[in-house]
XYZ file of N, CA and C in Angstrom:
867
model
N -6.976 -22.973 -34.824
C -8.274 -23.515 -34.440
C -8.179 -24.245 -33.105
N -7.109 -25.027 -32.972
C -6.899 -25.767 -31.725
C -6.672 -24.799 -30.560
N -5.884 -23.718 -30.825
C -5.613 -22.745 -29.775
C -6.884 -22.030 -29.349
N -7.767 -21.745 -30.320
C -9.034 -21.090 -29.980
C -9.885 -21.976 -29.086
N -9.895 -23.265 -29.386
C -10.676 -24.197 -28.566
C -10.123 -24.263 -27.147
N -8.787 -24.260 -27.051
C -8.155 -24.283 -25.722
C -8.488 -23.012 -24.954
N -8.401 -21.852 -25.647
C -8.710 -20.581 -24.993
C -10.163 -20.541 -24.523
N -11.075 -21.027 -25.355
C -12.487 -21.042 -24.979
C -12.717 -21.940 -23.770
N -12.065 -23.101 -23.760
C -12.205 -24.011 -22.618
C -11.636 -23.384 -21.348
N -10.505 -22.682 -21.487
C -9.894 -22.024 -20.325
C -10.793 -20.922 -19.789
N -11.430 -20.172 -20.702
C -12.339 -19.109 -20.265
C -13.539 -19.688 -19.536
N -14.094 -20.772 -20.093
C -15.248 -21.401 -19.439
C -14.873 -21.909 -18.050
N -13.684 -22.499 -17.938
C -13.239 -23.008 -16.632
C -13.040 -21.867 -15.644
N -12.473 -20.753 -16.132
C -12.253 -19.599 -15.265
C -13.574 -19.021 -14.772
N -14.538 -18.873 -15.691
C -15.846 -18.335 -15.312
C -16.547 -19.274 -14.342
N -16.487 -20.572 -14.623
C -17.146 -21.549 -13.761
C -16.539 -21.553 -12.361
N -15.216 -21.428 -12.289
C -14.543 -21.408 -10.987
C -14.848 -20.129 -10.220
N -15.011 -19.022 -10.939
C -15.196 -17.720 -10.289
C -16.621 -17.488 -9.806
N -17.588 -18.200 -10.357
C -18.992 -17.923 -10.044
C -19.302 -17.920 -8.552
N -18.925 -18.961 -7.788
C -19.276 -18.938 -6.362
C -18.627 -17.793 -5.599
N -17.393 -17.443 -5.953
C -16.718 -16.342 -5.270
C -17.402 -15.013 -5.591
N -17.808 -14.849 -6.852
C -18.514 -13.635 -7.244
C -19.866 -13.541 -6.556
N -20.556 -14.674 -6.417
C -21.862 -14.672 -5.761
C -21.741 -14.268 -4.297
N -20.737 -14.794 -3.604
C -20.548 -14.442 -2.194
C -20.145 -12.976 -2.054
N -19.259 -12.504 -2.942
C -18.875 -11.090 -2.907
C -20.076 -10.194 -3.189
N -20.943 -10.614 -4.122
C -22.132 -9.829 -4.452
C -23.095 -9.764 -3.274
N -23.221 -10.864 -2.525
C -24.119 -10.856 -1.366
C -23.618 -9.884 -0.302
N -22.300 -9.864 -0.072
C -21.746 -8.912 0.884
C -21.915 -7.478 0.425
N -21.727 -7.237 -0.875
C -21.893 -5.895 -1.426
C -23.343 -5.440 -1.306
N -24.285 -6.352 -1.554
C -25.700 -6.016 -1.452
C -26.048 -5.576 -0.036
N -25.558 -6.320 0.957
C -25.843 -5.972 2.349
C -25.206 -4.640 2.727
N -23.969 -4.409 2.298
C -23.279 -3.171 2.666
C -23.933 -1.945 2.043
N -24.578 -2.106 0.883
C -25.271 -0.983 0.249
C -26.687 -0.814 0.800
N -27.320 -1.910 1.172
C -28.700 -1.835 1.646
C -28.799 -1.254 3.051
N -27.843 -1.577 3.920
C -27.921 -1.136 5.320
C -27.983 0.384 5.465
N -27.061 1.151 4.868
C -27.164 2.608 5.014
C -28.417 3.183 4.370
N -28.891 2.557 3.295
C -30.134 3.020 2.673
C -31.303 2.874 3.646
N -31.381 1.712 4.305
C -32.456 1.474 5.278
C -32.359 2.463 6.435
N -31.152 2.648 6.963
C -30.959 3.570 8.085
C -31.343 4.992 7.692
N -30.880 5.448 6.520
C -31.154 6.808 6.087
C -32.627 7.074 5.858
N -33.317 6.132 5.229
C -34.736 6.327 4.916
C -35.592 6.297 6.177
N -35.324 5.367 7.075
C -36.199 5.171 8.240
C -35.810 6.057 9.417
N -34.504 6.233 9.672
C -34.067 6.934 10.880
C -33.531 8.336 10.630
N -33.134 8.646 9.396
C -32.702 10.001 9.106
C -31.197 10.179 9.044
N -30.747 11.416 8.748
C -29.324 11.668 8.487
C -28.415 11.526 9.709
N -28.896 11.875 10.901
C -28.047 11.748 12.092
C -27.730 10.280 12.355
N -28.745 9.435 12.255
C -28.527 7.997 12.433
C -27.617 7.446 11.341
N -27.750 7.979 10.133
C -26.890 7.528 9.034
C -25.426 7.874 9.318
N -25.186 9.059 9.873
C -23.819 9.440 10.241
C -23.284 8.545 11.360
N -24.131 8.215 12.327
C -23.724 7.311 13.406
C -23.369 5.937 12.847
N -24.166 5.460 11.901
C -23.885 4.171 11.264
C -22.552 4.220 10.519
N -22.259 5.337 9.866
C -20.999 5.455 9.123
C -19.798 5.370 10.062
N -19.890 6.002 11.235
C -18.793 5.937 12.210
C -18.615 4.508 12.714
N -19.729 3.868 13.085
C -19.655 2.490 13.587
C -19.135 1.542 12.513
N -19.549 1.774 11.273
C -19.090 0.919 10.174
C -17.591 1.081 9.951
N -17.078 2.299 10.097
C -15.639 2.521 9.940
C -14.858 1.760 11.018
N -15.377 1.761 12.239
C -14.732 0.996 13.318
C -14.743 -0.495 12.986
N -15.894 -0.990 12.522
C -15.998 -2.401 12.154
C -15.028 -2.752 11.035
N -14.904 -1.879 10.050
C -14.014 -2.154 8.919
C -12.551 -2.221 9.347
N -12.166 -1.434 10.356
C -10.792 -1.520 10.864
C -10.515 -2.911 11.423
N -11.450 -3.420 12.203
C -11.264 -4.741 12.799
C -11.376 -5.846 11.755
N -12.385 -5.758 10.884
C -12.565 -6.815 9.884
C -11.401 -6.835 8.896
N -10.811 -5.665 8.618
C -9.629 -5.634 7.760
C -8.461 -6.377 8.387
N -8.293 -6.211 9.705
C -7.230 -6.945 10.404
C -7.491 -8.444 10.377
N -8.754 -8.835 10.561
C -9.106 -10.262 10.530
C -8.834 -10.845 9.148
N -9.214 -10.104 8.101
C -8.965 -10.576 6.733
C -7.468 -10.687 6.450
N -6.701 -9.727 6.958
C -5.253 -9.763 6.742
C -4.637 -10.996 7.400
N -5.085 -11.307 8.610
C -4.586 -12.498 9.301
C -5.001 -13.775 8.574
N -6.140 -13.703 7.857
C -6.633 -14.881 7.152
C -5.921 -15.182 5.845
N -5.146 -14.226 5.319
C -4.455 -14.466 4.049
C -3.490 -15.642 4.153
N -2.775 -15.707 5.255
C -1.851 -16.826 5.443
C -2.568 -18.152 5.578
N -3.781 -18.122 6.145
C -4.560 -19.355 6.292
C -4.985 -19.874 4.927
N -5.405 -18.967 4.045
C -5.817 -19.380 2.702
C -4.671 -20.051 1.950
N -3.515 -19.402 1.931
C -2.375 -19.982 1.213
C -1.879 -21.246 1.897
N -1.881 -21.263 3.232
C -1.443 -22.457 3.956
C -2.356 -23.640 3.718
N -3.662 -23.388 3.699
C -4.618 -24.465 3.426
C -4.429 -25.015 2.024
N -4.273 -24.121 1.045
C -4.066 -24.570 -0.340
C -2.812 -25.430 -0.453
N -1.753 -25.042 0.246
C -0.504 -25.808 0.192
C -0.684 -27.190 0.829
N -1.381 -27.249 1.966
C -1.599 -28.540 2.634
C -2.479 -29.458 1.791
N -3.535 -28.894 1.191
C -4.431 -29.698 0.355
C -3.676 -30.225 -0.864
N -2.876 -29.358 -1.492
C -2.111 -29.786 -2.672
C -1.110 -30.879 -2.322
N -0.585 -30.843 -1.105
C 0.372 -31.860 -0.678
C -0.270 -33.098 -0.086
N -1.603 -33.160 -0.108
C -2.302 -34.324 0.435
C -2.292 -34.406 1.950
N -2.025 -33.280 2.624
C -1.952 -33.274 4.090
C -3.238 -32.696 4.690
N -4.370 -33.302 4.347
C -5.656 -32.806 4.819
C -5.746 -32.817 6.339
N -5.079 -33.776 6.971
C -5.201 -33.916 8.420
C -4.576 -32.737 9.171
N -3.744 -31.952 8.505
C -3.102 -30.808 9.163
C -3.910 -29.519 9.040
N -4.986 -29.553 8.248
C -5.796 -28.344 8.057
C -6.453 -27.925 9.369
N -6.937 -28.903 10.134
C -7.565 -28.588 11.410
C -6.603 -27.898 12.366
N -5.371 -28.382 12.415
C -4.369 -27.748 13.264
C -4.061 -26.330 12.827
N -4.020 -26.116 11.506
C -3.792 -24.768 10.987
C -4.923 -23.833 11.403
N -6.172 -24.317 11.299
C -7.314 -23.476 11.684
C -7.282 -23.154 13.174
N -7.003 -24.151 14.007
C -6.959 -23.912 15.453
C -5.900 -22.869 15.805
N -4.746 -23.025 15.212
C -3.645 -22.104 15.503
C -3.968 -20.695 15.006
N -4.475 -20.599 13.781
C -4.754 -19.284 13.195
C -5.879 -18.576 13.935
N -6.971 -19.284 14.223
C -8.088 -18.649 14.919
C -7.691 -18.259 16.337
N -6.882 -19.092 16.995
C -6.437 -18.765 18.347
C -5.565 -17.525 18.381
N -4.617 -17.423 17.457
C -3.732 -16.258 17.435
C -4.478 -15.000 16.979
N -5.410 -15.158 16.041
C -6.220 -14.005 15.628
C -7.043 -13.488 16.801
N -7.625 -14.404 17.569
C -8.394 -14.007 18.750
C -7.501 -13.344 19.787
N -6.293 -13.853 19.935
C -5.354 -13.302 20.917
C -4.996 -11.852 20.584
N -5.005 -11.511 19.300
C -4.663 -10.154 18.866
C -5.893 -9.248 18.825
N -7.001 -9.746 18.274
C -8.167 -8.902 18.003
C -9.064 -8.742 19.228
N -9.291 -9.815 19.963
C -10.250 -9.757 21.065
C -9.899 -8.745 22.149
N -8.631 -8.593 22.568
C -8.365 -7.573 23.594
C -8.689 -6.161 23.119
N -8.482 -5.889 21.839
C -8.850 -4.578 21.294
C -10.361 -4.379 21.363
N -11.106 -5.443 21.042
C -12.565 -5.367 21.136
C -13.008 -5.166 22.580
N -12.350 -5.857 23.520
C -12.694 -5.691 24.934
C -12.420 -4.262 25.399
N -11.339 -3.667 24.899
C -11.019 -2.291 25.271
C -12.103 -1.328 24.786
N -12.590 -1.532 23.566
C -13.660 -0.673 23.048
C -14.936 -0.868 23.857
N -15.264 -2.111 24.209
C -16.452 -2.359 25.031
C -16.314 -1.659 26.383
N -15.150 -1.808 27.010
C -14.956 -1.211 28.326
C -14.997 0.305 28.313
N -14.431 0.906 27.270
C -14.341 2.363 27.201
C -15.337 2.956 26.206
N -16.395 2.220 25.891
C -17.363 2.693 24.892
C -17.988 4.023 25.288
N -18.291 4.186 26.578
C -18.910 5.438 27.024
C -17.954 6.616 26.848
N -16.659 6.403 27.125
C -15.682 7.473 26.951
C -15.517 7.827 25.475
N -15.464 6.794 24.616
C -15.338 7.036 23.178
C -16.566 7.772 22.661
N -17.749 7.314 23.063
C -18.986 7.953 22.610
C -19.084 9.385 23.115
N -18.557 9.633 24.321
C -18.592 10.987 24.862
C -17.774 11.974 24.047
N -16.773 11.477 23.324
C -15.967 12.353 22.476
C -16.623 12.685 21.153
N -17.727 12.019 20.843
C -18.458 12.277 19.597
C -19.681 13.115 19.944
N -19.488 14.425 20.060
C -20.509 15.307 20.625
C -21.785 15.355 19.789
N -21.680 15.059 18.499
C -22.860 15.201 17.638
C -23.852 14.056 17.790
N -23.470 12.998 18.536
C -24.343 11.843 18.699
C -24.793 11.710 20.147
N -25.920 11.025 20.327
C -26.370 10.674 21.671
C -25.372 9.708 22.297
N -24.821 10.062 23.454
C -23.728 9.283 24.046
C -24.151 7.857 24.370
N -25.323 7.703 24.989
C -25.778 6.367 25.370
C -26.013 5.466 24.168
N -26.643 6.016 23.131
C -26.925 5.208 21.942
C -25.640 4.847 21.208
N -24.706 5.798 21.109
C -23.455 5.517 20.415
C -22.648 4.457 21.149
N -22.646 4.505 22.483
C -21.932 3.489 23.262
C -22.548 2.113 23.042
N -23.866 2.053 23.002
C -24.572 0.784 22.756
C -24.234 0.238 21.373
N -24.178 1.118 20.382
C -23.834 0.691 19.021
C -22.401 0.158 18.972
N -21.467 0.854 19.608
C -20.066 0.408 19.601
C -19.915 -0.953 20.279
N -20.610 -1.157 21.379
C -20.528 -2.458 22.062
C -21.100 -3.562 21.177
N -22.174 -3.255 20.468
C -22.757 -4.249 19.562
C -21.786 -4.599 18.438
N -21.111 -3.589 17.912
C -20.112 -3.822 16.864
C -18.999 -4.731 17.376
N -18.570 -4.529 18.610
C -17.477 -5.343 19.152
C -17.906 -6.791 19.387
N -19.156 -7.009 19.760
C -19.656 -8.391 19.859
C -19.577 -9.062 18.492
N -19.943 -8.319 17.446
C -19.835 -8.849 16.086
C -18.381 -9.166 15.742
N -17.461 -8.306 16.136
C -16.034 -8.537 15.867
C -15.563 -9.825 16.525
N -15.978 -10.053 17.765
C -15.592 -11.276 18.479
C -16.028 -12.513 17.694
N -17.245 -12.484 17.152
C -17.762 -13.632 16.401
C -17.062 -13.774 15.054
N -16.687 -12.646 14.458
C -16.077 -12.688 13.126
C -14.685 -13.313 13.117
N -14.009 -13.371 14.260
C -12.656 -13.944 14.282
C -12.669 -15.405 13.839
N -13.408 -16.313 14.495
C -13.419 -17.703 14.013
C -14.116 -17.861 12.669
N -15.147 -17.029 12.409
C -15.853 -17.115 11.130
C -14.922 -16.721 9.981
N -14.160 -15.646 10.169
C -13.252 -15.191 9.120
C -12.179 -16.207 8.792
N -11.615 -16.846 9.819
C -10.594 -17.867 9.561
C -11.207 -19.102 8.898
N -12.463 -19.404 9.236
C -13.141 -20.534 8.588
C -13.338 -20.270 7.097
N -13.735 -19.043 6.748
C -13.868 -18.701 5.326
C -12.517 -18.801 4.620
N -11.440 -18.428 5.303
C -10.109 -18.530 4.695
C -9.767 -19.977 4.368
N -10.139 -20.900 5.264
C -9.920 -22.323 4.994
C -10.757 -22.768 3.802
N -12.002 -22.290 3.720
C -12.867 -22.675 2.601
C -12.300 -22.178 1.272
N -11.795 -20.944 1.264
C -11.189 -20.422 0.036
C -9.949 -21.227 -0.341
N -9.120 -21.537 0.638
C -7.893 -22.269 0.356
C -8.124 -23.693 -0.098
N -9.218 -24.307 0.366
C -9.527 -25.690 -0.016
C -10.476 -25.766 -1.207
N -10.871 -24.591 -1.750
C -11.769 -24.528 -2.906
C -13.090 -25.251 -2.631
N -13.645 -24.990 -1.441
C -14.904 -25.613 -1.044
C -16.030 -24.589 -0.924
N -15.927 -23.506 -1.673
C -16.885 -22.411 -1.542
C -18.195 -22.704 -2.261
N -18.130 -23.463 -3.362
C -19.303 -23.655 -4.219
C -20.516 -24.165 -3.433
N -20.302 -25.116 -2.552
C -21.425 -25.687 -1.818
C -21.992 -24.789 -0.746
N -21.359 -23.629 -0.496
C -21.799 -22.734 0.572
C -22.525 -21.499 0.049
N -22.594 -21.351 -1.272
C -23.159 -20.129 -1.846
C -24.621 -19.956 -1.456
N -25.417 -21.002 -1.609
C -26.840 -20.909 -1.296
C -27.080 -20.529 0.150
N -26.345 -21.154 1.058
C -26.506 -20.846 2.479
C -26.093 -19.410 2.781
N -25.028 -18.948 2.147
C -24.571 -17.576 2.380
C -25.579 -16.563 1.850
N -26.146 -16.807 0.681
C -27.162 -15.900 0.138
C -28.399 -15.872 1.026
N -28.806 -17.033 1.527
C -29.955 -17.091 2.434
C -29.668 -16.327 3.722
N -28.451 -16.459 4.236
C -28.071 -15.742 5.451
C -28.109 -14.233 5.230
N -27.627 -13.783 4.079
C -27.658 -12.355 3.761
C -29.087 -11.844 3.689
N -29.976 -12.616 3.081
C -31.379 -12.219 2.976
C -32.026 -12.124 4.354
N -31.772 -13.107 5.202
C -32.321 -13.089 6.564
C -31.802 -11.873 7.329
N -30.532 -11.555 7.142
C -29.943 -10.401 7.822
C -30.634 -9.106 7.412
N -30.901 -8.948 6.126
C -31.581 -7.741 5.648
C -33.008 -7.655 6.173
N -33.714 -8.771 6.196
C -35.086 -8.785 6.724
C -35.086 -8.422 8.205
N -34.136 -8.966 8.959
C -34.028 -8.642 10.382
C -33.731 -7.159 10.598
N -32.877 -6.600 9.755
C -32.574 -5.175 9.873
C -33.833 -4.342 9.684
N -34.620 -4.675 8.677
C -35.878 -3.960 8.446
C -36.828 -4.089 9.627
N -36.866 -5.270 10.226
C -37.790 -5.510 11.336
C -37.336 -4.833 12.625
N -36.025 -4.695 12.822
C -35.502 -4.226 14.110
C -35.061 -2.771 14.112
N -35.013 -2.132 12.944
C -34.395 -0.820 12.869
C -35.164 0.226 13.675
N -36.477 0.152 13.729
C -37.228 1.145 14.508
C -37.087 0.938 16.014
N -37.234 -0.287 16.535
C -37.067 -0.445 17.988
C -35.630 -0.329 18.476
N -34.645 -0.740 17.673
C -33.253 -0.768 18.131
C -32.399 0.363 17.581
N -32.870 1.049 16.553
C -32.081 2.119 15.975
C -30.925 1.586 15.134
N -29.815 2.327 15.141
C -28.652 1.963 14.325
C -28.108 0.591 14.711
N -28.208 0.240 15.976
C -27.686 -1.056 16.438
C -28.354 -2.228 15.736
N -29.548 -2.015 15.151
C -30.258 -3.105 14.472
C -29.413 -3.715 13.360
N -28.658 -2.871 12.653
C -27.811 -3.379 11.566
C -26.809 -4.391 12.095
N -26.202 -4.078 13.219
C -25.140 -4.937 13.744
C -25.696 -6.121 14.533
N -26.860 -5.945 15.155
C -27.530 -7.097 15.772
C -27.897 -8.116 14.699
N -28.417 -7.628 13.576
C -28.750 -8.525 12.464
C -27.500 -9.200 11.913
N -26.404 -8.465 11.850
C -25.151 -9.053 11.369
C -24.633 -10.122 12.325
N -24.852 -9.930 13.626
C -24.472 -10.958 14.606
C -25.255 -12.236 14.350
N -26.565 -12.091 14.130
C -27.393 -13.263 13.817
C -26.908 -13.916 12.527
N -26.592 -13.093 11.511
C -26.100 -13.639 10.249
C -24.770 -14.353 10.400
N -23.862 -13.794 11.222
C -22.566 -14.436 11.441
C -22.734 -15.776 12.151
N -23.647 -15.818 13.126
C -23.921 -17.096 13.802
C -24.522 -18.103 12.826
N -25.395 -17.609 11.924
C -25.946 -18.493 10.902
C -24.877 -19.017 9.969
N -23.908 -18.156 9.627
C -22.794 -18.615 8.788
C -21.998 -19.700 9.495
N -21.834 -19.551 10.808
C -21.116 -20.570 11.564
C -21.793 -21.920 11.517
N -23.130 -21.907 11.434
C -23.884 -23.168 11.407
C -23.523 -23.997 10.182
N -23.323 -23.351 9.021
C -22.970 -24.149 7.835
C -21.465 -24.204 7.582
N -20.697 -23.297 8.201
C -19.248 -23.351 8.017
C -18.597 -24.453 8.850
N -19.106 -24.687 10.057
C -18.494 -25.709 10.913
C -18.561 -27.105 10.294
N -19.727 -27.554 9.777
C -19.737 -28.862 9.101
C -18.792 -28.914 7.902
N -18.688 -27.803 7.169
C -17.757 -27.775 6.035
C -16.314 -27.901 6.519
N -15.990 -27.239 7.625
C -14.654 -27.370 8.211
C -14.381 -28.803 8.652
N -15.390 -29.433 9.228
C -15.231 -30.825 9.659
C -14.919 -31.730 8.471
N -15.604 -31.485 7.337
C -15.366 -32.317 6.148
C -13.959 -32.100 5.598
N -13.515 -30.854 5.574
C -12.195 -30.561 5.015
C -11.081 -31.107 5.900
N -11.232 -30.943 7.222
C -10.148 -31.296 8.144
C -10.254 -32.706 8.704
N -11.462 -33.285 8.668
C -11.659 -34.596 9.278
C -11.667 -34.559 10.789
N -11.876 -33.372 11.386
C -11.899 -33.224 12.837
C -13.252 -32.695 13.289
N -13.605 -32.963 14.544
C -14.894 -32.541 15.081
C -14.873 -31.045 15.408
N -16.064 -30.453 15.494
C -16.161 -29.009 15.691
C -15.588 -28.573 17.034
N -15.755 -29.399 18.075
C -15.244 -28.994 19.380
C -13.714 -28.952 19.391
N -13.088 -29.865 18.661
C -11.630 -29.834 18.552
C -11.181 -28.633 17.728
N -11.922 -28.323 16.665
C -11.565 -27.190 15.816
C -11.627 -25.869 16.584
N -12.605 -25.750 17.484
C -12.788 -24.501 18.227
C -11.978 -24.443 19.516
N -11.254 -25.512 19.825
C -10.513 -25.541 21.088
C -9.399 -24.500 21.137
N -8.935 -24.046 19.977
C -7.898 -23.020 19.952
C -8.367 -21.678 20.483
N -9.693 -21.502 20.621
C -10.242 -20.234 21.104
C -10.395 -20.200 22.617
N -10.168 -21.330 23.289
C -10.448 -21.408 24.724
C -9.563 -20.456 25.530
N -8.264 -20.562 25.384
C -7.367 -19.707 26.170
C -7.514 -18.224 25.827
N -7.534 -17.852 24.535
C -7.778 -16.437 24.233
C -9.113 -15.941 24.781
N -10.140 -16.812 24.766
C -11.436 -16.414 25.294
C -11.398 -16.150 26.785
N -10.722 -17.013 27.537
C -10.601 -16.810 28.983
C -9.803 -15.545 29.291
N -8.724 -15.335 28.556
C -7.922 -14.127 28.760
C -8.724 -12.865 28.432
N -9.476 -12.899 27.330
C -10.272 -11.732 26.935
C -11.380 -11.462 27.944
N -12.016 -12.517 28.465
C -13.061 -12.335 29.472
C -12.487 -11.708 30.738
N -11.317 -12.186 31.165
C -10.671 -11.588 32.332
C -10.316 -10.135 32.106
N -9.839 -9.820 30.900
C -9.503 -8.435 30.573
C -10.744 -7.555 30.603
N -11.856 -8.045 30.061
C -13.088 -7.257 30.049
C -13.554 -6.953 31.467
N -13.521 -7.957 32.338
C -13.913 -7.736 33.739
C -13.014 -6.676 34.373
N -11.705 -6.779 34.116
C -10.762 -5.801 34.675
C -11.041 -4.395 34.149
N -11.296 -4.275 32.848
C -11.536 -2.955 32.258
C -12.836 -2.344 32.763
N -13.877 -3.150 32.874
C -15.145 -2.631 33.402
C -14.975 -2.177 34.847
N -14.192 -2.942 35.629
C -13.914 -2.523 37.001
C -13.128 -1.227 37.054
N -12.163 -1.084 36.150
C -11.364 0.142 36.081
C -12.243 1.343 35.764
N -13.109 1.202 34.761
C -13.982 2.309 34.362
C -14.929 2.680 35.494
N -15.437 1.684 36.191
C -16.390 1.942 37.281
C -15.716 2.618 38.471
N -14.484 2.202 38.784
C -13.824 2.682 39.999
C -13.015 3.956 39.794
N -12.662 4.289 38.557
C -11.776 5.434 38.324
C -12.518 6.754 38.525
N -11.874 7.716 39.185
C -12.538 9.008 39.425
C -12.657 9.871 38.173
N -11.813 9.636 37.172
C -11.888 10.429 35.942
C -11.308 9.626 34.783
N -11.395 10.204 33.586
C -10.971 9.489 32.379
C -9.469 9.230 32.360
N -8.676 10.144 32.921
C -7.217 9.958 32.920
C -6.839 8.718 33.723
N -7.423 8.587 34.901
C -7.176 7.392 35.708
C -7.637 6.139 34.977
N -8.803 6.223 34.352
C -9.355 5.054 33.653
C -8.428 4.604 32.527
N -7.936 5.558 31.746
C -7.047 5.207 30.636
C -5.731 4.639 31.156
N -5.169 5.254 32.189
C -3.910 4.765 32.743
C -4.021 3.351 33.281
N -5.059 3.099 34.080
C -5.255 1.752 34.624
C -5.624 0.763 33.519
N -6.349 1.250 32.503
C -6.685 0.380 31.379
C -5.453 -0.067 30.618
N -4.495 0.845 30.441
C -3.239 0.479 29.770
C -2.455 -0.551 30.586
N -2.499 -0.415 31.903
C -1.841 -1.415 32.753
C -2.509 -2.775 32.573
N -3.855 -2.783 32.548
C -4.582 -4.045 32.354
C -4.242 -4.675 31.009
N -4.137 -3.853 29.970
C -3.777 -4.375 28.650
C -2.346 -4.912 28.633
N -1.451 -4.260 29.366
C -0.068 -4.747 29.444
C -0.004 -6.103 30.134
N -0.775 -6.247 31.211
C -0.832 -7.545 31.902
C -1.392 -8.609 30.968
N -2.428 -8.238 30.196
C -2.981 -9.176 29.215
C -1.910 -9.597 28.215
N -1.099 -8.632 27.745
C -0.056 -8.961 26.783
C 0.945 -9.960 27.330
N 1.347 -9.770 28.590
C 2.298 -10.701 29.209
C 1.672 -12.082 29.356
N 0.432 -12.125 29.870
C -0.243 -13.413 30.047
C -0.521 -14.080 28.705
N -0.891 -13.268 27.702
C -1.150 -13.828 26.383
C 0.088 -14.444 25.773
N 1.226 -13.764 25.922
C 2.484 -14.295 25.392
C 2.893 -15.569 26.127
N 2.645 -15.599 27.424
C 3.081 -16.751 28.223
C 2.118 -17.922 28.101
N 0.819 -17.643 28.089
C -0.184 -18.700 28.188
C -0.890 -18.979 26.863
N -0.949 -17.964 25.985
C -1.705 -18.125 24.750
C -0.877 -18.493 23.538
N 0.430 -18.227 23.578
C 1.312 -18.510 22.445
C 2.069 -19.803 22.721
N 2.121 -20.668 21.726
C 2.838 -21.931 21.889
C 4.320 -21.680 22.134
N 4.934 -22.598 22.902
C 6.326 -22.407 23.322
C 7.257 -22.224 22.126
N 7.064 -23.032 21.084
C 7.937 -22.933 19.911
C 7.760 -21.598 19.209
N 6.491 -21.167 19.064
C 6.238 -19.882 18.414
C 6.742 -18.729 19.275
N 6.607 -18.856 20.591
C 7.106 -17.814 21.490
C 8.626 -17.683 21.376
N 9.310 -18.820 21.299
C 10.765 -18.789 21.163
C 11.170 -18.118 19.851
N 10.463 -18.454 18.751
C 10.774 -17.836 17.462
C 10.527 -16.331 17.494
N 9.425 -15.934 18.155
C 9.100 -14.510 18.248
C 10.179 -13.759 19.018
N 10.594 -14.303 20.149
C 11.616 -13.644 20.965
C 12.943 -13.573 20.212
N 13.305 -14.662 19.524
C 14.551 -14.655 18.749
C 14.485 -13.630 17.613
N 13.313 -13.535 16.965
C 13.164 -12.558 15.890
C 13.273 -11.132 16.398
N 12.661 -10.844 17.555
C 12.762 -9.506 18.138
C 14.197 -9.200 18.559
N 14.885 -10.233 19.072
C 16.278 -10.025 19.493
C 17.166 -9.694 18.297
N 16.920 -10.334 17.165
C 17.726 -10.056 15.967
C 17.501 -8.642 15.447
N 16.260 -8.139 15.626
C 15.935 -6.807 15.114
C 16.301 -5.694 16.096
N 16.622 -6.045 17.322
C 16.948 -5.026 18.323
C 18.249 -4.325 17.950
N 18.314 -2.995 18.134
C 19.560 -2.273 17.811
C 20.698 -2.710 18.728
N 21.853 -2.875 18.149
C 23.025 -3.306 18.918
C 23.883 -2.091 19.270
N 24.332 -2.055 20.507
C 25.154 -0.928 20.958
C 26.612 -1.135 20.542
């Protein structure tokens, strides 16, 4: 009898703890199912296929962001359990900065070469597909700090108070998609998602401040150097695409620009201690003659 009571209490606690996570997952699932339905009904099968391609590109980037956030979730939980709340802000700054250093140059490359990528997809209108890809990459840029912020919320078990705001944001995003899909086409889905991601930032930043005890400008300071590097890379790539006589030249010069970004990112964007550890780790793995 006592064991049954304990089991029932454990089940109730598990269900109660899981509710906010299930609600947030359900809101994301609702949006992911509603968007293609709206596109297919209003714009037709060609637009639906274009949305599927753009969504696959977005999922590649968002999967990388989520993977980088796994360490943030476990790290935050460990710091909170150890009573080291003051270190959570530093963890977020470091994680968001390094995630941006990895993800943003890839997004800049897609923006710069969007016309070339779209040109390889013969079944779609090249101009519209390039516009959609650029819109997706703007969303990716915003998702980097947002994704790491959600990882901190999961690790600190502060999700419950954000459920209502997240559901409202999802609803606004769907309404915007319905309103914009005819004038903007497939890009309406991702423009609406950009607005929704910015809305999520509005309620995530105060939550981050409460968890870490640090101000929002300090929390976001880790994005400054990666942002400057990514902006410089984008300018270089756009110049390369504009000046190159053909796609081969554009790709070759683009790879050089990305290599320069990698060197500058390692030197200027990675902390000295982390850079030393990275170099030592690569040296240990290098084949010995």
